[in-house]
Coordinates of C-alpha atoms in Angstrom, one line a residue:
M1 CA 118.5 -10.7 -118.6
N2 CA 117.0 -9.4 -116.2
K3 CA 113.2 -9.3 -115.7
Q4 CA 111.2 -6.8 -114.8
Q5 CA 107.2 -5.5 -114.2
I6 CA 106.4 -2.6 -116.4
F7 CA 103.8 -0.3 -115.2
V8 CA 101.4 0.1 -118.7
K9 CA 98.2 1.1 -117.5
R10 CA 96.1 3.4 -114.6
P11 CA 93.8 1.4 -112.9
L12 CA 90.6 2.3 -112.4
G13 CA 90.0 0.8 -109.2
A14 CA 91.6 -3.0 -108.3
A15 CA 95.0 -3.2 -109.9
D16 CA 94.7 -6.3 -112.0
A17 CA 97.4 -8.2 -114.3
S18 CA 96.9 -5.7 -117.4
T19 CA 98.4 -3.0 -114.8
W20 CA 102.0 -4.7 -115.5
S21 CA 103.7 -6.0 -117.6
L22 CA 106.6 -8.7 -117.2
E23 CA 109.6 -8.0 -119.6
T24 CA 112.6 -9.2 -120.2
N25 CA 115.1 -6.8 -121.2
P26 CA 119.6 -6.8 -120.4
I27 CA 121.4 -6.4 -117.5
P28 CA 121.8 -2.6 -117.7
E29 CA 125.7 -1.5 -118.4
L30 CA 127.1 0.8 -115.4
E31 CA 127.7 4.3 -115.5
E32 CA 130.7 6.2 -113.7
G33 CA 130.2 5.7 -110.2
Q34 CA 127.1 3.6 -110.1
V35 CA 126.8 -0.3 -108.8
L36 CA 124.9 -2.7 -109.8
V37 CA 122.2 -4.4 -107.0
K38 CA 121.0 -8.4 -107.5
N39 CA 117.8 -7.9 -106.2
H40 CA 117.1 -11.2 -103.6
Y41 CA 113.4 -9.2 -102.2
I42 CA 111.2 -6.5 -103.4
S43 CA 107.9 -5.0 -100.8
L44 CA 104.8 -5.1 -100.8
D45 CA 103.4 -1.9 -99.3
P46 CA 99.1 -0.8 -99.6
A47 CA 101.1 2.3 -100.6
M48 CA 101.6 0.9 -104.3
R49 CA 98.0 2.1 -105.1
G50 CA 98.6 5.3 -104.3
W51 CA 101.5 5.8 -105.8
M52 CA 100.0 4.5 -109.4
N53 CA 97.2 7.3 -109.5
E54 CA 98.0 10.8 -112.0
G55 CA 98.0 13.8 -109.5
K56 CA 99.2 15.5 -106.4
S57 CA 100.7 13.4 -103.4
Y58 CA 103.4 12.9 -101.7
I59 CA 105.2 11.3 -103.9
A60 CA 105.1 11.7 -107.7
P61 CA 103.3 8.9 -109.9
V62 CA 105.0 5.3 -111.3
E63 CA 105.2 7.0 -114.5
I64 CA 103.8 4.7 -117.6
G65 CA 107.2 2.4 -119.2
A66 CA 108.6 2.3 -115.7
V67 CA 109.5 -0.5 -113.5
M68 CA 107.2 -0.7 -110.9
R69 CA 107.9 1.4 -107.9
A70 CA 109.4 -0.5 -104.5
G71 CA 111.4 -1.3 -101.9
S72 CA 114.6 -3.2 -102.2
V73 CA 117.1 -5.6 -100.7
G74 CA 119.5 -6.9 -102.3
E75 CA 123.6 -7.6 -103.4
V76 CA 126.3 -5.0 -104.8
I77 CA 127.9 -7.8 -107.6
K78 CA 129.5 -4.6 -109.5
A79 CA 130.5 -1.7 -108.7
K80 CA 132.3 1.6 -110.9
N81 CA 134.2 3.7 -108.7
N82 CA 131.1 3.8 -106.1
P83 CA 132.2 6.0 -102.8
T84 CA 129.7 4.0 -100.5
F85 CA 129.4 0.8 -101.9
K86 CA 131.8 -1.9 -103.1
V87 CA 130.6 -5.5 -104.3
G88 CA 129.2 -8.0 -101.5
D89 CA 127.5 -5.2 -99.7
F90 CA 123.8 -5.8 -99.2
I91 CA 121.9 -3.0 -99.5
S92 CA 118.5 -1.7 -99.1
G93 CA 117.0 1.7 -101.1
H94 CA 113.5 0.6 -103.8
G95 CA 115.0 -1.0 -106.4
G96 CA 111.9 -1.0 -108.2
V97 CA 110.2 -4.8 -108.9
Q98 CA 113.3 -6.2 -111.1
Q99 CA 115.7 -9.0 -111.1
Y100 CA 118.6 -5.9 -111.0
V101 CA 118.9 -3.0 -110.7
A102 CA 122.0 -0.4 -111.3
T103 CA 122.0 3.3 -108.8
D104 CA 124.2 5.6 -107.6
G105 CA 123.2 4.8 -104.1
K106 CA 121.5 8.1 -103.2
G107 CA 119.1 6.3 -100.6
Y108 CA 120.3 3.6 -100.5
Y109 CA 121.7 2.4 -97.4
K110 CA 123.4 -1.5 -95.9
V111 CA 121.9 -3.8 -94.3
D112 CA 123.7 -7.0 -92.4
P113 CA 121.6 -10.0 -93.3
K114 CA 123.6 -11.8 -89.9
L115 CA 121.8 -10.3 -88.0
A116 CA 119.0 -10.1 -89.4
P117 CA 116.8 -11.7 -92.2
L118 CA 117.1 -10.0 -95.9
P119 CA 113.2 -9.9 -95.2
T120 CA 113.3 -8.5 -92.5
Y121 CA 115.6 -4.7 -94.0
I122 CA 111.7 -4.1 -95.8
G123 CA 109.7 -5.1 -93.2
T124 CA 109.7 -4.1 -89.3
L125 CA 113.6 -2.6 -90.4
G126 CA 112.1 -1.0 -93.2
M127 CA 109.8 1.3 -94.4
P128 CA 106.7 -0.9 -92.5
G129 CA 108.8 -0.7 -89.4
M130 CA 109.4 3.1 -89.7
T131 CA 106.2 4.0 -90.6
A132 CA 105.2 2.6 -87.4
Y133 CA 108.0 3.3 -84.7
F134 CA 107.5 7.4 -85.5
G135 CA 103.8 7.1 -86.5
I136 CA 103.4 6.3 -83.2
L137 CA 105.5 7.7 -80.8
E138 CA 106.2 11.3 -82.8
V139 CA 102.1 11.2 -84.5
G140 CA 100.0 9.6 -81.3
K141 CA 102.5 11.0 -78.4
I142 CA 101.6 7.9 -76.7
K143 CA 101.9 7.9 -72.8
E144 CA 102.4 4.9 -70.3
G145 CA 98.1 4.1 -69.3
D146 CA 97.3 5.6 -72.6
V147 CA 94.3 2.9 -74.8
V148 CA 95.9 2.6 -78.0
V149 CA 93.3 0.6 -81.1
V150 CA 95.5 0.0 -84.0
S151 CA 93.1 -1.7 -87.4
G152 CA 95.3 -3.2 -89.6
A153 CA 96.9 -5.5 -86.7
A154 CA 97.8 -7.9 -88.5
G155 CA 99.5 -5.9 -91.4
A156 CA 103.5 -4.8 -91.4
V157 CA 102.6 -1.6 -90.0
G158 CA 100.1 -2.3 -87.7
S159 CA 101.3 -5.4 -85.6
I160 CA 103.8 -3.0 -85.2
V161 CA 102.4 -0.9 -83.5
G162 CA 100.6 -2.4 -81.3
Q163 CA 103.9 -4.0 -79.7
I164 CA 105.7 -1.0 -79.5
A165 CA 102.3 0.1 -77.8
K166 CA 102.6 -2.6 -75.1
I167 CA 106.4 -2.3 -74.7
K168 CA 105.1 2.2 -73.7
G169 CA 103.0 0.2 -71.0
C170 CA 99.5 1.0 -73.1
T171 CA 96.8 -0.9 -72.9
V172 CA 96.2 -2.1 -77.0
I173 CA 93.3 -3.3 -79.1
G174 CA 93.8 -4.3 -82.6
I175 CA 91.2 -4.5 -85.6
A176 CA 91.9 -7.3 -88.4
G177 CA 89.8 -9.9 -90.8
G178 CA 89.2 -12.8 -89.4
A179 CA 89.4 -14.9 -85.9
D180 CA 92.8 -16.9 -87.2
K181 CA 94.8 -13.2 -87.7
C182 CA 92.8 -12.2 -84.3
K183 CA 93.9 -15.2 -82.4
Y184 CA 97.4 -14.0 -83.9
V185 CA 96.9 -10.8 -82.6
I186 CA 96.3 -11.9 -79.5
E187 CA 98.9 -14.3 -79.0
D188 CA 102.1 -14.3 -81.1
L189 CA 101.6 -10.5 -81.0
G190 CA 100.9 -9.9 -77.0
F191 CA 97.5 -7.3 -77.8
D192 CA 94.8 -6.9 -75.0
A193 CA 92.0 -8.3 -77.4
C194 CA 91.3 -8.2 -80.9
I195 CA 88.1 -7.3 -82.6
D196 CA 87.1 -9.4 -85.6
Y197 CA 85.6 -6.9 -88.7
K198 CA 84.6 -9.7 -90.9
N199 CA 82.5 -11.5 -88.3
E200 CA 81.6 -8.4 -85.4
D201 CA 79.9 -5.3 -84.8
V202 CA 83.2 -2.9 -84.4
S203 CA 81.4 -0.4 -82.4
A204 CA 80.0 -2.6 -80.0
R205 CA 82.5 -4.5 -79.2
L206 CA 85.2 -1.0 -79.2
K207 CA 82.1 0.2 -76.7
Q208 CA 83.3 -3.3 -74.5
E209 CA 87.1 -3.0 -74.5
C210 CA 87.1 0.5 -75.0
P211 CA 84.5 2.1 -71.9
K212 CA 86.3 4.9 -71.0
G213 CA 87.2 5.2 -74.7
L214 CA 90.0 5.5 -76.0
D215 CA 93.6 7.7 -76.6
V216 CA 95.0 7.1 -79.5
Y217 CA 93.7 5.7 -82.6
F218 CA 96.0 4.1 -85.7
D219 CA 94.4 4.4 -89.0
N220 CA 95.8 1.3 -91.5
V221 CA 91.8 1.0 -93.6
G222 CA 89.9 4.9 -93.2
G223 CA 86.3 3.4 -93.9
E224 CA 83.0 2.9 -91.3
I225 CA 85.9 1.2 -88.8
L226 CA 87.3 5.2 -89.3
D227 CA 84.2 6.2 -87.8
A228 CA 83.6 3.7 -85.3
A229 CA 87.0 4.6 -83.5
L230 CA 85.8 8.8 -84.2
G231 CA 82.8 7.8 -81.7
R232 CA 85.2 6.2 -79.7
L233 CA 87.4 9.3 -78.7
R234 CA 88.1 10.0 -75.4
M235 CA 88.6 13.8 -74.8
H236 CA 92.1 15.1 -76.1
A237 CA 93.0 11.7 -78.2
R238 CA 94.8 11.5 -80.8
V239 CA 94.3 9.7 -83.9
V240 CA 96.8 9.0 -86.9
I241 CA 95.9 8.3 -90.3
C242 CA 98.6 6.2 -92.0
G243 CA 97.0 4.7 -95.0
A244 CA 93.2 3.8 -95.9
I245 CA 93.6 0.0 -97.6
S246 CA 89.5 -0.3 -97.3
Q247 CA 89.2 2.7 -99.9
Y248 CA 92.5 2.0 -102.1
N249 CA 90.1 0.3 -104.8
N250 CA 87.5 2.7 -104.9
K251 CA 85.7 3.7 -108.0
Q252 CA 83.9 6.5 -106.7
N253 CA 85.5 9.0 -104.5
M254 CA 86.4 7.7 -101.5
R255 CA 84.7 7.8 -98.2
G256 CA 85.4 10.1 -95.6
P257 CA 84.3 9.8 -92.1
A258 CA 80.7 10.7 -90.9
N259 CA 81.8 11.7 -87.0
Y260 CA 84.3 14.1 -87.2
L261 CA 83.1 16.4 -84.9
S262 CA 84.4 14.1 -82.3
L263 CA 87.3 15.6 -83.4
L264 CA 85.7 18.8 -81.8
V265 CA 83.6 18.2 -78.8
N266 CA 86.7 16.0 -77.1
R267 CA 89.4 18.7 -78.8
A268 CA 90.8 15.3 -80.3
T269 CA 93.4 16.3 -83.2
M270 CA 93.3 14.2 -86.4
Q271 CA 96.9 13.9 -88.1
G272 CA 98.1 12.6 -91.7
M273 CA 101.4 10.9 -91.4
V274 CA 103.9 10.0 -94.5
V275 CA 107.2 8.2 -92.9
F276 CA 109.7 10.6 -95.6
D277 CA 109.4 13.2 -93.1
W278 CA 111.5 11.3 -90.6
A279 CA 114.3 9.7 -93.2
E280 CA 117.1 11.6 -90.7
R281 CA 116.3 9.3 -88.0
Y282 CA 115.4 5.6 -89.5
G283 CA 118.9 5.0 -88.1
E284 CA 117.3 6.1 -84.6
A285 CA 114.5 4.1 -85.4
G286 CA 116.4 0.8 -86.5
Q287 CA 119.0 1.0 -83.4
Q288 CA 115.6 0.8 -80.7
M289 CA 113.8 -2.1 -82.9
G290 CA 116.4 -4.0 -83.3
K291 CA 117.2 -3.9 -79.5
W292 CA 113.6 -5.3 -78.9
M293 CA 113.7 -7.7 -81.8
A294 CA 116.8 -8.7 -79.8
E295 CA 115.2 -8.9 -76.1
G296 CA 112.2 -10.1 -77.7
A297 CA 110.1 -7.6 -76.6
L298 CA 109.4 -7.0 -80.4
K299 CA 108.1 -10.0 -82.7
T300 CA 108.5 -9.6 -86.2
R301 CA 106.6 -11.8 -89.8
E302 CA 107.4 -11.7 -93.0
D303 CA 105.1 -14.0 -95.6
V304 CA 107.8 -14.5 -98.3
Y305 CA 106.6 -15.4 -102.2
E306 CA 108.4 -16.8 -104.7
G307 CA 108.5 -15.0 -108.7
I308 CA 108.5 -11.8 -110.2
E309 CA 106.3 -13.1 -112.7
N310 CA 103.5 -13.7 -110.0
F311 CA 104.0 -10.3 -108.9
P312 CA 100.3 -9.0 -109.7
E313 CA 98.5 -12.1 -108.1
T314 CA 101.0 -11.1 -104.9
Y315 CA 100.2 -7.5 -104.7
N316 CA 96.4 -8.5 -104.7
R317 CA 97.5 -10.5 -101.5
L318 CA 97.2 -7.3 -100.0
F319 CA 93.6 -5.9 -100.5
S320 CA 92.3 -9.8 -100.7
G321 CA 93.8 -9.9 -96.7
D322 CA 95.6 -13.3 -97.7
K323 CA 98.3 -13.2 -96.0
L324 CA 100.1 -12.8 -92.4
G325 CA 102.9 -9.6 -91.4
K326 CA 104.9 -7.9 -94.2
L327 CA 104.0 -9.1 -97.1
V328 CA 107.7 -9.8 -99.3
L329 CA 107.9 -11.2 -103.1
K330 CA 111.6 -13.1 -103.5
V331 CA 113.2 -12.0 -107.3
I332 CA 116.2 -13.7 -107.3
E333 CA 116.4 -17.2 -109.5
D334 CA 118.3 -19.8 -106.7

């Protein structure tokens, strides 16, 4: 049987256990050209909150009654004349929050568990890592000597953004919640400094850490922290809008930046980015980050929880901050 988390209600504000229903259904029968994938791990990402909203976005919303959308990695256990994958292959794609998925393989790619643990393929070598890579290099356009500030610095995307910026010769200041996360960002990831937004004045610390201003701000949180960063922009600075997790559960209107005129004064740019725009170059990014990982220049960390029945409470760790690194749920039953 196949345990699945079915999306049953569009949340107003934060999602809770009533947003999904845990169902047990028969494992799907294969049609011609399909493979059956036994999901081992699923990816939990802040973007999931946006996928639940009805209305125009960069991707269609999850439909009521559908399996909750999620990135996944698993093993092909059956195949019916699929031209790309065979039994025994490990593949990653968007298999949803379920234990088994039948697919024609479109949007999936092979991974090698001998080269990296499976959770890494939905973390640093998956969508979060691709987001970090293209966001900071292609949108942020970093160059050696830049002062780079990254919010959500202990998270799946921010932690990779900052490390790539360090590899490229930048000064990197992180922003994270709590002393433990800031310690991790500095001591484990090698950032030059980290601001604890829960216990420090972010604007004051940015002035201290970036006395001449900042060249690139990579934003994962929005709200007051975005405003603080806008107040420290240097001439021709670049602001990368990757996410706004502080606003996703806002029951009122999303808070926009009050300091946006800093963009005009400093001839700066603010650009949104969605990783799917670079899909044709994922292989390039994966090879480069894999090389950095092998050299010890890029560190990866997955925070893994177990049990598909625990999906709602694990998902909410995205917003409570009770996690470190990439949040992953193991759905296979040993």
